[in-house]
Structure formats: C-alpha cells, structure tokens
Tab-separated table of C-alpha atoms in Angstrom:
chain	number	residue	atom	x	y	z
V	1	GLN	CA	0.000	0.000	0.000
V	2	GLU	CA	3.042	2.290	0.245
V	3	ARG	CA	4.187	4.340	-2.759
V	4	ASP	CA	7.543	5.960	-3.463
V	5	VAL	CA	9.363	3.718	-1.014
V	6	THR	CA	13.073	4.508	-0.948
V	7	ALA	CA	14.063	1.279	0.798
V	8	VAL	CA	12.824	-1.530	3.003
V	9	LEU	CA	14.822	-2.340	6.129
V	10	GLY	CA	14.060	-5.628	7.832
V	11	LEU	CA	14.559	-6.426	11.489
V	12	GLY	CA	15.224	-10.163	11.319
V	13	ASP	CA	13.513	-13.565	11.369
V	14	HIS	CA	12.625	-13.321	7.682
V	15	ALA	CA	13.769	-16.854	6.734
V	16	TYR	CA	11.468	-18.432	9.283
V	17	SER	CA	12.141	-20.696	10.994
V	18	THR	CA	15.654	-22.085	10.483
V	19	GLY	CA	17.263	-19.819	7.879
V	20	THR	CA	17.591	-22.375	5.093
V	21	GLN	CA	17.828	-21.529	1.413
V	22	ALA	CA	14.387	-23.054	0.880
V	23	GLU	CA	12.930	-20.724	3.518
V	24	VAL	CA	14.627	-17.719	1.947
V	25	ASP	CA	13.052	-18.742	-1.364
V	26	THR	CA	9.561	-19.203	0.086
V	27	ASN	CA	9.382	-16.776	3.037
V	28	MET	CA	11.520	-13.866	1.830
V	29	ALA	CA	11.682	-13.712	-1.946
V	30	PRO	CA	7.919	-13.584	-2.662
V	31	TYR	CA	7.592	-10.470	-0.508
V	32	TRP	CA	10.843	-8.554	-1.002
V	33	GLU	CA	12.167	-9.453	-4.454
V	34	ARG	CA	10.968	-6.182	-5.977
V	35	TYR	CA	13.101	-4.134	-3.598
V	36	ARG	CA	15.994	-6.585	-3.683
V	37	ALA	CA	16.069	-6.309	-7.478
V	38	LEU	CA	16.461	-2.555	-7.041
V	39	GLY	CA	19.203	-3.040	-4.454
V	40	ARG	CA	16.920	-1.574	-1.788
V	41	PHE	CA	16.199	-4.459	0.596
V	42	PHE	CA	18.427	-4.244	3.654
V	43	ALA	CA	17.986	-6.350	6.769
V	44	VAL	CA	19.637	-7.543	9.950
V	45	ALA	CA	19.583	-11.226	10.819
V	46	GLY	CA	17.358	-12.630	13.521
V	47	ASN	CA	17.966	-15.740	15.584
V	48	HIS	CA	15.835	-17.838	13.223
V	49	ASP	CA	17.819	-16.613	10.218
V	50	ASN	CA	20.948	-17.902	11.983
V	51	ASP	CA	19.518	-21.325	12.861
V	52	SER	CA	20.598	-23.204	9.708
V	53	GLY	CA	23.547	-24.831	11.491
V	54	TYR	CA	27.325	-24.658	11.170
V	55	PRO	CA	28.934	-23.739	8.800
V	56	HIS	CA	25.898	-22.161	7.130
V	57	ASN	CA	24.662	-19.920	9.955
V	58	GLY	CA	22.788	-17.139	8.204
V	59	THR	CA	24.474	-17.741	4.824
V	60	ALA	CA	21.306	-17.931	2.738
V	61	PHE	CA	19.859	-14.876	4.458
V	62	PHE	CA	23.004	-12.792	4.008
V	63	GLN	CA	23.292	-13.743	0.341
V	64	TYR	CA	19.805	-12.316	-0.213
V	65	VAL	CA	20.075	-8.876	1.390
V	66	SER	CA	21.359	-5.788	-0.441
V	67	GLN	CA	23.919	-4.394	1.996
V	68	SER	CA	27.639	-5.021	1.622
V	69	PRO	CA	29.291	-6.266	3.744
V	70	ALA	CA	26.218	-8.308	4.471
V	71	ARG	CA	26.591	-9.093	8.164
V	72	TYR	CA	26.993	-5.543	9.386
V	73	SER	CA	27.136	-2.334	7.421
V	74	LYS	CA	26.275	1.333	7.170
V	75	VAL	CA	23.559	2.152	4.626
V	76	SER	CA	23.343	5.833	3.640
V	77	PHE	CA	20.653	7.984	2.071
V	78	ASP	CA	20.424	11.755	1.619
V	79	ASP	CA	19.357	12.628	5.149
V	80	VAL	CA	20.050	9.508	7.175
V	81	ASP	CA	22.633	6.858	7.934
V	82	PHE	CA	21.353	3.446	8.978
V	83	PHE	CA	23.700	1.172	10.911
V	84	LEU	CA	22.907	-2.544	10.621
V	85	PHE	CA	24.315	-4.440	13.596
V	86	ASP	CA	24.397	-8.254	13.613
V	87	THR	CA	23.719	-9.580	17.112
V	88	GLY	CA	24.650	-13.048	15.848
V	89	TYR	CA	22.497	-15.070	18.237
V	90	THR	CA	20.780	-18.342	17.364
V	91	THR	CA	17.537	-19.443	18.984
V	92	ALA	CA	19.580	-21.728	21.266
V	93	LEU	CA	21.556	-18.591	22.271
V	94	GLY	CA	24.703	-19.613	20.430
V	95	GLN	CA	26.840	-16.857	18.920
V	96	VAL	CA	27.766	-17.230	15.238
V	97	ASN	CA	29.468	-13.909	14.504
V	98	PRO	CA	33.187	-14.021	15.419
V	99	ASP	CA	33.277	-10.213	15.570
V	100	ASN	CA	30.982	-10.400	18.594
V	101	GLN	CA	33.210	-12.849	20.460
V	102	ASP	CA	36.580	-11.129	20.648
V	103	GLY	CA	35.863	-8.789	23.559
V	104	ALA	CA	34.841	-9.257	27.150
V	105	SER	CA	31.226	-8.921	25.950
V	106	ILE	CA	29.321	-8.198	22.757
V	107	SER	CA	29.104	-4.538	23.756
V	108	VAL	CA	32.900	-4.109	23.569
V	109	SER	CA	33.533	-6.456	20.644
V	110	THR	CA	35.067	-5.639	17.270
V	111	GLN	CA	31.600	-5.087	15.831
V	112	ALA	CA	30.526	-2.843	18.718
V	113	ASN	CA	33.665	-0.760	18.288
V	114	TRP	CA	32.925	-0.519	14.545
V	115	LEU	CA	29.425	0.757	15.338
V	116	VAL	CA	30.690	3.413	17.721
V	117	ALA	CA	33.374	4.576	15.285
V	118	GLU	CA	30.901	4.803	12.400
V	119	LEU	CA	28.369	6.711	14.491
V	120	LEU	CA	31.020	9.190	15.589
V	121	ALA	CA	32.204	9.649	11.994
V	122	SER	CA	28.729	10.170	10.543
V	123	THR	CA	27.837	13.730	9.563
V	124	LYS	CA	24.114	13.042	9.142
V	125	ARG	CA	21.572	14.541	11.518
V	126	ASN	CA	19.671	11.227	11.583
V	127	LYS	CA	21.652	8.163	12.717
V	128	ILE	CA	19.435	5.112	13.127
V	129	VAL	CA	20.741	1.787	14.458
V	130	LEU	CA	19.032	-1.523	13.669
V	131	TRP	CA	19.529	-4.890	15.314
V	132	HIS	CA	17.248	-7.824	16.128
V	133	GLN	CA	16.784	-8.395	19.878
V	134	PRO	CA	15.571	-5.395	21.913
V	135	ALA	CA	17.648	-4.530	24.936
V	136	TYR	CA	14.431	-3.391	26.643
V	137	THR	CA	10.915	-4.675	26.031
V	138	SER	CA	7.493	-4.962	27.638
V	139	SER	CA	6.829	-8.275	25.878
V	140	ALA	CA	5.421	-10.823	28.319
V	141	SER	CA	7.552	-13.449	26.549
V	142	TYR	CA	10.891	-11.600	26.355
V	143	GLY	CA	10.782	-8.920	29.042
V	144	PRO	CA	12.749	-7.171	30.388
V	145	GLY	CA	14.866	-7.546	27.233
V	146	LYS	CA	18.272	-8.774	26.106
V	147	VAL	CA	20.320	-7.490	29.018
V	148	GLU	CA	23.639	-8.248	27.277
V	149	LEU	CA	22.781	-5.523	24.767
V	150	GLN	CA	21.929	-2.814	27.278
V	151	PRO	CA	25.532	-1.511	27.486
V	152	LEU	CA	25.543	-1.355	23.677
V	153	VAL	CA	22.501	0.919	23.795
V	154	ARG	CA	24.451	3.214	26.091
V	155	ARG	CA	27.474	3.231	23.797
V	156	ALA	CA	25.298	3.908	20.732
V	157	ILE	CA	23.554	6.848	22.409
V	158	ASP	CA	26.846	8.315	23.596
V	159	ALA	CA	28.218	8.022	20.030
V	160	GLY	CA	25.308	9.985	18.588
V	161	ALA	CA	22.613	7.483	17.601
V	162	THR	CA	19.249	9.206	17.188
V	163	ALA	CA	17.083	6.052	17.270
V	164	ILE	CA	17.351	2.291	17.732
V	165	ILE	CA	14.945	-0.092	16.003
V	166	ASN	CA	14.592	-3.797	16.870
V	167	GLY	CA	12.404	-6.802	16.107
V	168	HIS	CA	12.291	-10.207	17.875
V	169	ALA	CA	9.518	-9.459	20.394
V	170	HIS	CA	6.208	-10.026	18.601
V	171	MET	CA	4.690	-6.653	19.396
V	172	TYR	CA	5.097	-2.955	18.687
V	173	GLU	CA	6.613	-0.710	21.301
V	174	ARG	CA	7.990	2.793	21.507
V	175	ILE	CA	10.317	3.413	24.432
V	176	VAL	CA	11.779	6.884	24.863
V	177	ASN	CA	14.805	7.171	27.141
V	178	GLU	CA	17.046	9.919	25.714
V	179	ILE	CA	16.311	8.623	22.197
V	180	PRO	CA	13.392	6.594	20.814
V	181	GLN	CA	13.818	2.825	20.843
V	182	PHE	CA	11.270	0.982	18.726
V	183	THR	CA	10.413	-2.707	18.684
V	184	VAL	CA	8.590	-3.795	15.527
V	185	GLY	CA	8.263	-7.575	15.642
V	186	THR	CA	4.852	-7.526	13.999
V	187	GLY	CA	5.370	-9.169	10.631
V	188	GLY	CA	3.239	-12.292	10.923
V	189	ALA	CA	4.151	-14.709	13.722
V	190	ALA	CA	1.784	-15.022	16.681
V	191	LEU	CA	1.747	-11.823	18.709
V	192	HIS	CA	3.011	-11.569	22.278
V	193	SER	CA	0.900	-10.178	25.077
V	194	ILE	CA	2.055	-7.058	26.889
V	195	GLY	CA	3.725	-7.712	30.230
V	196	THR	CA	5.381	-5.439	32.767
V	197	ARG	CA	5.966	-2.111	31.067
V	198	ALA	CA	9.582	-1.194	30.546
V	199	ALA	CA	10.868	2.137	31.850
V	200	GLY	CA	10.126	4.802	29.274
V	201	SER	CA	7.528	2.730	27.422
V	202	MET	CA	5.225	5.243	25.776
V	203	LYS	CA	3.218	2.893	23.543
V	204	ALA	CA	2.876	-0.890	23.480
V	205	LEU	CA	0.565	-2.736	21.084
V	206	ALA	CA	-0.101	-6.375	20.282
V	207	SER	CA	-0.975	-5.506	16.680
V	208	TYR	CA	0.355	-6.436	13.248
V	209	GLY	CA	1.894	-3.666	11.187
V	210	TYR	CA	5.088	-1.922	10.126
V	211	LEU	CA	7.079	1.178	10.972
V	212	ARG	CA	7.157	3.916	8.356
V	213	ALA	CA	9.915	6.508	8.620
V	214	ARG	CA	9.670	9.773	6.711
V	215	VAL	CA	13.128	11.298	6.868
V	216	SER	CA	14.041	14.937	6.299
V	217	PRO	CA	17.239	16.887	7.084
V	218	LEU	CA	15.918	18.061	10.446
V	219	ARG	CA	13.666	15.282	11.691
V	220	VAL	CA	12.173	11.834	11.239
V	221	VAL	CA	8.437	11.178	11.432
V	222	TYR	CA	7.923	7.611	12.663
V	223	GLU	CA	4.487	6.031	12.168
V	224	PHE	CA	3.420	2.545	13.139
V	225	VAL	CA	0.936	1.553	10.460
V	226	GLY	CA	-1.576	-1.260	10.979
V	227	VAL	CA	-2.460	-3.783	8.295
V	228	ASP	CA	-5.513	-1.745	7.280
V	229	GLY	CA	-3.403	1.383	6.764
V	230	THR	CA	-4.408	3.060	10.026
V	231	VAL	CA	-1.629	4.948	11.832
V	232	LEU	CA	-1.583	3.445	15.323
V	233	ASP	CA	1.290	5.443	16.738
V	234	LYS	CA	3.252	8.521	15.651
V	235	PHE	CA	6.423	10.069	16.963
V	236	VAL	CA	8.586	12.895	15.650
V	237	ALA	CA	12.281	12.982	16.493
C-alpha cells in the first residue's frame, strides 16, 4: 500500500524458521524481491535466520540482502545513515558472529567498536541503528529484554545514535529514554501479550503492522501503520 518507497529495512527472522535456502526462497523472496532487485532491501539477521547450522549460519539470508558487507554495514541515504548491527544469536543462544566474540562482551567487541566509530564519523543529523533483539521490552515473553545488549545501547547513544529499532519481540513498542527505541516484531508470527511495562515505554501494542519513517534533514516522522493502513502510533524525532 506504500508508494515511493526509498528502501525496506528488515529487522530479522525473515527466513522463518531455520534460515535455510528453501525458507529464503519461500518466506523472503515472494515479498521482497521487488526491492531486492532494485538493491533496496536491507535487513539484519534474527535468531531464526541464523539457525541453519554450522557452517551455514545465516548464509542464505546474508546472500539475499542488499547491503555489503552483508553481516553488518552502514547504509546511507540523503538525510540519514542506517547502521545494521548483527547480534549473531541463534535461537539456542549460540553466537555465530566471530566479531561479537573477541571482547569481554558483545558490547565491547570488534563489531561494537565498529558501530561506535561509524556513528562518531557520521555527519548526518539522523543516525538510526538496527539490530534484532531489543535490549528493553514490555513483551510478556521476552521482558525485560536482552540485558547483554543494554551496554551497547548506552554506547550507541553516547556516540550519537538518534534512534534504535529492533524486532524479535512479537509486538510494537515505543520506548523513549534519551532517544526513541522501537520494537517492531509484527510481521506475521503469533503476537506476544504485553507484560510489565519497561521504563520509558510510551506505547505498546499487540498488533500487526510496520514502521514507516519519513526522513528529512531536520527530523524523522515515525508512524506505526496497521495492516488496514491506520496509523496506530506517531512520533517525531
């Protein structure tokens, strides 16, 4: 229903449920091939995308997306830089990205240091970071969030990030603590109920939909759009 879409940015768990080539072909390509053909489908991996087993963890998924390097990259447009961070977790909580394993924790790893350096170097007003698991969530299934990533949120904010967008929890949420942190895990799997509200949670919905971002030099208008086209939440940053 959207027109004049510059790009689609996915938040993970596209190749549901084990990240195989067959699941990329059936669960990703029918929906995103138009934008992939234009080089405009960018996405971070989710735990299910990484579940295809060694040595293929995430391979089919990463061969499909448009960004290069595929596992983590900066994607730039006129008024915004997007930073795609690969958390690297499998559903069994294994870690398949070596660049997350070479520090005392993922938040001080090679990839985390890359993210901080790229944020600091960016000259764009809008600097939006994407990764899969939310560090904070009101999901009854995943609350209070992926605590290992909470120090990374702090580092990203200190380096100039203007928003963080996640998936994983099957709900929509807007948390505002210094910057907006969105969870948009509302692409089709069964929705989660809302549990204990996270600090700074301004909106939490168990509803299907997607996040639309209208970017200009001075601001971003974020709108969570339901499947019938109704705007269910709006925030300007």
